[in-house]
Coordinates of N, CA and C in Angstrom, one line a residue:
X8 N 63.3 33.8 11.8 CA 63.6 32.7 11.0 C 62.6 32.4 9.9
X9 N 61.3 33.1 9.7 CA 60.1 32.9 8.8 C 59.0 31.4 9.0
X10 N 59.6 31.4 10.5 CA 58.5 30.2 10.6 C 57.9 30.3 11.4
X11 N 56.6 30.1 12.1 CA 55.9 30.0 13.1 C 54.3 28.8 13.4
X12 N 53.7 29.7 13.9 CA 52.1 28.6 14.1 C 51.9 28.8 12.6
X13 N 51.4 27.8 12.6 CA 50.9 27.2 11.1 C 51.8 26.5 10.3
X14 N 53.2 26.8 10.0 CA 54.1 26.2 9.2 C 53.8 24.6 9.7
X15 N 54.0 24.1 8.3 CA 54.8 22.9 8.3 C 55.7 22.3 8.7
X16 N 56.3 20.8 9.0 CA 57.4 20.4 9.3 C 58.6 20.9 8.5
X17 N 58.3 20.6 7.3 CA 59.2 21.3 5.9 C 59.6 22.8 5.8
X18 N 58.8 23.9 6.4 CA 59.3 25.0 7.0 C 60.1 24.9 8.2
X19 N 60.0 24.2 9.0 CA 61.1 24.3 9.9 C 62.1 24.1 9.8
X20 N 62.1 22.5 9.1 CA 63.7 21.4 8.9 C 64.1 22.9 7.8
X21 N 63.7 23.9 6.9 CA 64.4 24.6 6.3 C 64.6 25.8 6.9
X22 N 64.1 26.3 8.2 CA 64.6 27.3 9.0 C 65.7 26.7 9.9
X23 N 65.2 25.3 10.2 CA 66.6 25.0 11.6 C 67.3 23.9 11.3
X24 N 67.3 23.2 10.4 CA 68.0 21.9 9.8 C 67.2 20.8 10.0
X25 N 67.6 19.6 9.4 CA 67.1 18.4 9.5 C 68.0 17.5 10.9
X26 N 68.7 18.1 11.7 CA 69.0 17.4 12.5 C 68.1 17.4 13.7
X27 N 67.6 16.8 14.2 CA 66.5 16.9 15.4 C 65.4 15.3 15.6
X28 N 65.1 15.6 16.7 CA 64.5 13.9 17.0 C 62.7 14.1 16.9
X29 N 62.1 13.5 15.8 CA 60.8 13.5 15.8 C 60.2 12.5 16.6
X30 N 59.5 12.8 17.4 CA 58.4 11.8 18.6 C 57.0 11.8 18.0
X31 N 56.8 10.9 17.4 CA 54.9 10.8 17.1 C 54.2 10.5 18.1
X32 N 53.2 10.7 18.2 CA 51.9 9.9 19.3 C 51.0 10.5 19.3
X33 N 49.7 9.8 19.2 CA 48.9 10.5 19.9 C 48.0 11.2 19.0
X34 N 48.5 11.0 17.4 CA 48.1 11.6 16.2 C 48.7 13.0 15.8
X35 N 49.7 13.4 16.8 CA 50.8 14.5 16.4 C 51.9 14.3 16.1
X36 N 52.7 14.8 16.5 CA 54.3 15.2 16.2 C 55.3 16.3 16.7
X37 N 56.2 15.5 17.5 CA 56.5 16.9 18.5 C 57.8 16.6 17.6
X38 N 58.7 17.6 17.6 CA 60.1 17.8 16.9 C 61.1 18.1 17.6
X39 N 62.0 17.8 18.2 CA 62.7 18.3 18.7 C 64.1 19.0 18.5
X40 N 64.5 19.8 18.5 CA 66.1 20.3 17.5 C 66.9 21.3 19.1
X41 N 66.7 20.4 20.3 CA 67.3 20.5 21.8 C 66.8 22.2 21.8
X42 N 67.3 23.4 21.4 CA 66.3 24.4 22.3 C 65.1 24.7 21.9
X43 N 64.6 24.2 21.1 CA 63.2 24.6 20.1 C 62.2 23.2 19.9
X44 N 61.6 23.0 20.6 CA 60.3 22.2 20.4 C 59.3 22.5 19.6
X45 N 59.1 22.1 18.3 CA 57.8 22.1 17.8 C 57.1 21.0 17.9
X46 N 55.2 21.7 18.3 CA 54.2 20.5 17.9 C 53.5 20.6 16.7
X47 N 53.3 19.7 15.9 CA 52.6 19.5 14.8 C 51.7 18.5 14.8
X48 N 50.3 19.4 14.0 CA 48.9 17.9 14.5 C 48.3 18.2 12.7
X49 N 47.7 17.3 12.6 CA 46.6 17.5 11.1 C 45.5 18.3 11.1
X50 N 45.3 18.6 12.3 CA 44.0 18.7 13.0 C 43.7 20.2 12.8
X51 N 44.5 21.3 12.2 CA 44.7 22.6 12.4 C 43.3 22.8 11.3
X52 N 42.9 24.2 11.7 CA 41.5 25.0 10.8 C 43.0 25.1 9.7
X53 N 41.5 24.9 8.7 CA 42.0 25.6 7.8 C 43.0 24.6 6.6
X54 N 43.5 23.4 7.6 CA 45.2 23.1 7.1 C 44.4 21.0 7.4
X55 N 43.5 20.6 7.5 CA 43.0 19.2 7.9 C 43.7 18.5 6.8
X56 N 44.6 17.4 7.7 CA 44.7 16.0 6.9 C 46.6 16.4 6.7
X57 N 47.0 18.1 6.8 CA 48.3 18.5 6.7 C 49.0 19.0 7.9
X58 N 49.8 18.2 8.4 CA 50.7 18.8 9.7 C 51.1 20.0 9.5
X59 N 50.9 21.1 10.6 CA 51.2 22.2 10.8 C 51.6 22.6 12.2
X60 N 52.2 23.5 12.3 CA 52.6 24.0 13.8 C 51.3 24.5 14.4
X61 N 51.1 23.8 15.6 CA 50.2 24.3 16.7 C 50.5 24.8 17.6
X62 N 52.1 24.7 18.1 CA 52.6 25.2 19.1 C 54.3 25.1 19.2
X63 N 55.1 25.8 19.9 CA 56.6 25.4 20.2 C 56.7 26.6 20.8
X64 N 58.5 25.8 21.4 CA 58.5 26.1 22.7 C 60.3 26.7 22.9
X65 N 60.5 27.8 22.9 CA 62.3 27.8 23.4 C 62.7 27.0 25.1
X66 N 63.7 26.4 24.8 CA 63.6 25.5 26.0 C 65.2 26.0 26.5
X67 N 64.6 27.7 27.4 CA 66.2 28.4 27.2 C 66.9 27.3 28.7
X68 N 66.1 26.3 29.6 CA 66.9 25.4 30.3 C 68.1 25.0 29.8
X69 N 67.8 24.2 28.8 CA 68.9 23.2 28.4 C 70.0 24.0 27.8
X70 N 70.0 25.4 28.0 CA 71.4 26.0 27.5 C 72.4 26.3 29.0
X71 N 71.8 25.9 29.9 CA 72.8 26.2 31.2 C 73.9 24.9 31.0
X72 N 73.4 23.6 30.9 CA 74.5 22.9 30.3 C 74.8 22.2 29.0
X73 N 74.6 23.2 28.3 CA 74.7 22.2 26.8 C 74.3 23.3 25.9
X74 N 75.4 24.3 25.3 CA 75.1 25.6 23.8 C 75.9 25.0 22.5
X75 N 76.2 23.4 22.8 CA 77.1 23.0 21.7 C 75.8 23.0 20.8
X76 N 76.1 22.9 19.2 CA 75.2 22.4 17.7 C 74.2 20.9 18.2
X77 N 74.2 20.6 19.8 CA 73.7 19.2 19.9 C 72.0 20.1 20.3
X78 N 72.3 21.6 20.9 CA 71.2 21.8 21.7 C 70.9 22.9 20.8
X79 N 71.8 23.8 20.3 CA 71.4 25.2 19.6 C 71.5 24.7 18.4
X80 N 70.5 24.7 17.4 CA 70.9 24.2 15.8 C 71.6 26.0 15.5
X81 N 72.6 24.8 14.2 CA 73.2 25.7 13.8 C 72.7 27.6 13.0
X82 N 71.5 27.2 12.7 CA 71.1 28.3 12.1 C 71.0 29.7 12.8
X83 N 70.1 28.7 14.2 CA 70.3 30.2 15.2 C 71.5 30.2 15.6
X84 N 72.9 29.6 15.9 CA 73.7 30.1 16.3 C 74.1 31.2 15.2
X85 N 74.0 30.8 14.2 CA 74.5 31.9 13.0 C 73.7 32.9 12.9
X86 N 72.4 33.0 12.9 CA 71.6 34.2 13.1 C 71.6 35.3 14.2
X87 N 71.8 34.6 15.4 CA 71.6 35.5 16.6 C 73.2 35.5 17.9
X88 N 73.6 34.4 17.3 CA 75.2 34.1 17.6 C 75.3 33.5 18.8
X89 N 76.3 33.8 20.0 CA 76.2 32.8 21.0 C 74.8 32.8 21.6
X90 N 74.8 32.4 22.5 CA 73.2 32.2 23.3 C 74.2 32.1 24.9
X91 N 73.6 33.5 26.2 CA 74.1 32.7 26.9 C 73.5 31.7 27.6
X92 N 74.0 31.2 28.7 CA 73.7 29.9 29.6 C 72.3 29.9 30.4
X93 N 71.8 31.0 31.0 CA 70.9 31.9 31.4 C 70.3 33.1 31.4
X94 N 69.1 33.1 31.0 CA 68.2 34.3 30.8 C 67.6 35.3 32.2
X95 N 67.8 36.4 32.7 CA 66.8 36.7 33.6 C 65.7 37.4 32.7
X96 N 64.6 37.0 33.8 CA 63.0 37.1 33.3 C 62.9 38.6 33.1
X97 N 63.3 39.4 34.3 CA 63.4 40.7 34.4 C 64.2 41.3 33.4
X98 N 65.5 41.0 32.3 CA 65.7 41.4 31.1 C 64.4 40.9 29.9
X99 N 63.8 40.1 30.0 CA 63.0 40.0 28.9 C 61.9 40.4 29.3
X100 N 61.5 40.6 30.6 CA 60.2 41.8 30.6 C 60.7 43.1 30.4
X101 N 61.7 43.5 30.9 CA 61.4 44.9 30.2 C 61.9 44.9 28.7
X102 N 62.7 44.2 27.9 CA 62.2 44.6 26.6 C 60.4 44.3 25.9
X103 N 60.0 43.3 26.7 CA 58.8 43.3 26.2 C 57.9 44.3 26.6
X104 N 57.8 44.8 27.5 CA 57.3 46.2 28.3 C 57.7 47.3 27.3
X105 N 59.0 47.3 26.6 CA 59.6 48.3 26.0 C 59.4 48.8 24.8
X106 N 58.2 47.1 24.2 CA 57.4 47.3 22.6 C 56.1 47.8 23.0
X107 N 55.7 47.8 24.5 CA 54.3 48.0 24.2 C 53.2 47.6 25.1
X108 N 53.7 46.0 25.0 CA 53.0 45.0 25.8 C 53.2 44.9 26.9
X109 N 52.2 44.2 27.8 CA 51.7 43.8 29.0 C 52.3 42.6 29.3
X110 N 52.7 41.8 30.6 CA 53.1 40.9 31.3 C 52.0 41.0 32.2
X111 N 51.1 39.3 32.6 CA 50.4 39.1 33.7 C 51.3 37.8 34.4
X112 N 50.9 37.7 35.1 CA 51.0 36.4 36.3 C 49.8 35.4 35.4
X113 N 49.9 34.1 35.3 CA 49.3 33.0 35.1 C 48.9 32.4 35.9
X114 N 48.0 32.7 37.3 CA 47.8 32.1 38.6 C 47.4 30.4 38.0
X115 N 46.9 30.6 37.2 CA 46.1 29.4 36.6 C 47.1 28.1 36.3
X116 N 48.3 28.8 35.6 CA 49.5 27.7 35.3 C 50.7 27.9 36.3
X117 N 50.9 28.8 37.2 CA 52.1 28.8 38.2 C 51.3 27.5 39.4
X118 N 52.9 27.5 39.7 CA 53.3 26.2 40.5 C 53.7 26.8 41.7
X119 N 54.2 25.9 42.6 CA 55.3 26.7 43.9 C 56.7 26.3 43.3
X120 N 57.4 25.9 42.4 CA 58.0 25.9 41.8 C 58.6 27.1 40.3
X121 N 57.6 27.3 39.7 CA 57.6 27.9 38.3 C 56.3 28.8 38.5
X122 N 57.1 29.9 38.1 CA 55.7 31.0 37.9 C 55.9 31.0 36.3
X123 N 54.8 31.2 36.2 CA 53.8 31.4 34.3 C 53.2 32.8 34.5
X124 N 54.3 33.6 33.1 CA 53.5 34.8 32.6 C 52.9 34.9 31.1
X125 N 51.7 35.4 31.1 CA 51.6 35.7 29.5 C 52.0 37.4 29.4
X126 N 51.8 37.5 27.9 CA 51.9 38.4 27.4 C 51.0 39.3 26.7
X127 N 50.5 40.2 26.9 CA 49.2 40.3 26.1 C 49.5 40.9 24.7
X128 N 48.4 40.2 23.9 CA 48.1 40.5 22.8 C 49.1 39.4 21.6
X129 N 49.4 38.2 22.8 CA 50.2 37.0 21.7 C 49.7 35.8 22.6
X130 N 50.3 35.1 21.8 CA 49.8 33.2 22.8 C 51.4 33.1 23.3
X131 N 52.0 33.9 23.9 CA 53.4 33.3 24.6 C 52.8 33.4 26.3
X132 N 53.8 32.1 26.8 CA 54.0 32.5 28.1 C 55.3 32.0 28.5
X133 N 55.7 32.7 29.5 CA 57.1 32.6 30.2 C 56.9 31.7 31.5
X134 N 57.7 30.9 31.2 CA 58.1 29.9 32.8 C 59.2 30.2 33.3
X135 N 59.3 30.7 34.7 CA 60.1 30.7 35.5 C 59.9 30.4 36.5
X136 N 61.6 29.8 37.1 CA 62.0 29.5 37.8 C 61.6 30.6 39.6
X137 N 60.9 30.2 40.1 CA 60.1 30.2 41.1 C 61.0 29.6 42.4
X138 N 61.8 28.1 42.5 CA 62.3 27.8 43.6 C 63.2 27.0 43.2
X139 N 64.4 27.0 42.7 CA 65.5 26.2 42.2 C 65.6 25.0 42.8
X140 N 65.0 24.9 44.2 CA 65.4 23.7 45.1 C 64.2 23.1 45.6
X141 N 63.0 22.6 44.5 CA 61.2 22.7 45.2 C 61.2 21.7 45.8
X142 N 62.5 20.8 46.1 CA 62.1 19.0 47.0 C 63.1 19.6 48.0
X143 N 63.6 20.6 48.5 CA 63.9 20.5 50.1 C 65.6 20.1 49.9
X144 N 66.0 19.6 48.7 CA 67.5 18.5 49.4 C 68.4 19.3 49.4
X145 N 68.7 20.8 49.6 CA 69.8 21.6 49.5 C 70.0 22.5 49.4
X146 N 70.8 23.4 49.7 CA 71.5 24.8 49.0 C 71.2 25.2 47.8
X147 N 70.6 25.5 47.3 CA 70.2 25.9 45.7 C 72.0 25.9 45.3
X148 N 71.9 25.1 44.1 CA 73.5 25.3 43.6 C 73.8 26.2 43.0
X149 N 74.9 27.1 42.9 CA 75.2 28.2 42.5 C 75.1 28.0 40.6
X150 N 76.0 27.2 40.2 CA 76.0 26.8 39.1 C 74.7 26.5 38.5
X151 N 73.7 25.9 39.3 CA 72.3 25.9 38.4 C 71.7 26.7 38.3
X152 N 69.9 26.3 37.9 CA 69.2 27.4 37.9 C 68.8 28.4 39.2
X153 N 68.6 29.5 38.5 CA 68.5 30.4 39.9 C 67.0 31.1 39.9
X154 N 66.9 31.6 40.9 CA 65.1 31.6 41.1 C 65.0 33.3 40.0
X155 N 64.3 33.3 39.4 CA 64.0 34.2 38.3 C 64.5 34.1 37.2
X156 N 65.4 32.6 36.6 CA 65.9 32.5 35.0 C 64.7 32.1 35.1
X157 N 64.8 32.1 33.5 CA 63.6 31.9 32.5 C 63.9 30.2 32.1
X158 N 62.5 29.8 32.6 CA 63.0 28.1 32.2 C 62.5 27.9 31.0
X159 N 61.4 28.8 30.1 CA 60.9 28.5 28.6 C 60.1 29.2 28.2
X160 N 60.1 29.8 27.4 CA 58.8 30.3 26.3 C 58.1 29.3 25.4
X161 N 56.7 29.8 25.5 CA 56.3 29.1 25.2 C 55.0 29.6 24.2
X162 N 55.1 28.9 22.9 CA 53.8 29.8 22.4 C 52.2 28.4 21.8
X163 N 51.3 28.8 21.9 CA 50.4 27.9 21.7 C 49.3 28.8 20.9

């Protein structure tokens, strides 16, 4: 889409539209456009006093119930087309295995819940789904998440 760390807010709203909910605090700006989270601070080398991307995040959760224009902006549905509902982790490791790169374990950021992988040789990491049901009240539901979708990427 030609945007990443470093862009501007103005680079984004022109890769993914102007529809999306901006949250200030804190002396940042997180953006939200439902599967794509960006943060923006002034604070970046190089870029002081001008918001820039420091981080964002695909949030492939919120496509298990919701791939309408409210959660996928329209641009990536037209670029990359439907999205399905769920990712398994083990399809996106081996294409990333398949460029080259490494996959570790994140002992540091896994949960009993959510395991955290990086990638080597980028700032992404993968959250996955670890225990669909981590409070005990049930049958993991078929319909939800299941233990190995991918609950986000994430890059910093």
């Amino acid at each position: 889409m030609g945007v990443g760390l470093g862009a501007d807010p103005e680079g984004w709203e022109t890769a993914l539209g102007a529809t999306c909910l901006d949250v200030p605090g804190g002396g940042v700006l997180r953006r939200d456009y439902g599967l794509v989270e960006i943060n923006f601070s002034p604070d970046q080398p190089g870029r002081q006093g001008r918001m820039s991307c420091f981080g964002f995040g695909v949030k492939i959760q919120r496509l298990l119930y919701d791939q309408s224009p409210n959660t996928v902006p329209s641009p990536l549905s037209r670029e990359y087309g439907e999205f399905a509902p769920r990712v398994p982790f083990k399809d996106l490791q081996a294409a990333i295995l398949a460029l080259g790169h490494t996959i570790e374990r994140d002992k540091q950021n896994t949960s009993s819940d959510m395991d955290c992988y990086r990638v080597s040789a980028s700032a992404a990491r993968i959250h996955v789904v670890a225990d669909p049901d981590p409070y005990g009240s049930g049958d993991p539901d078929p319909d939800g998440h299941q233990r190995g979708d991918i609950w986000s990427v994430d890059v910093w």
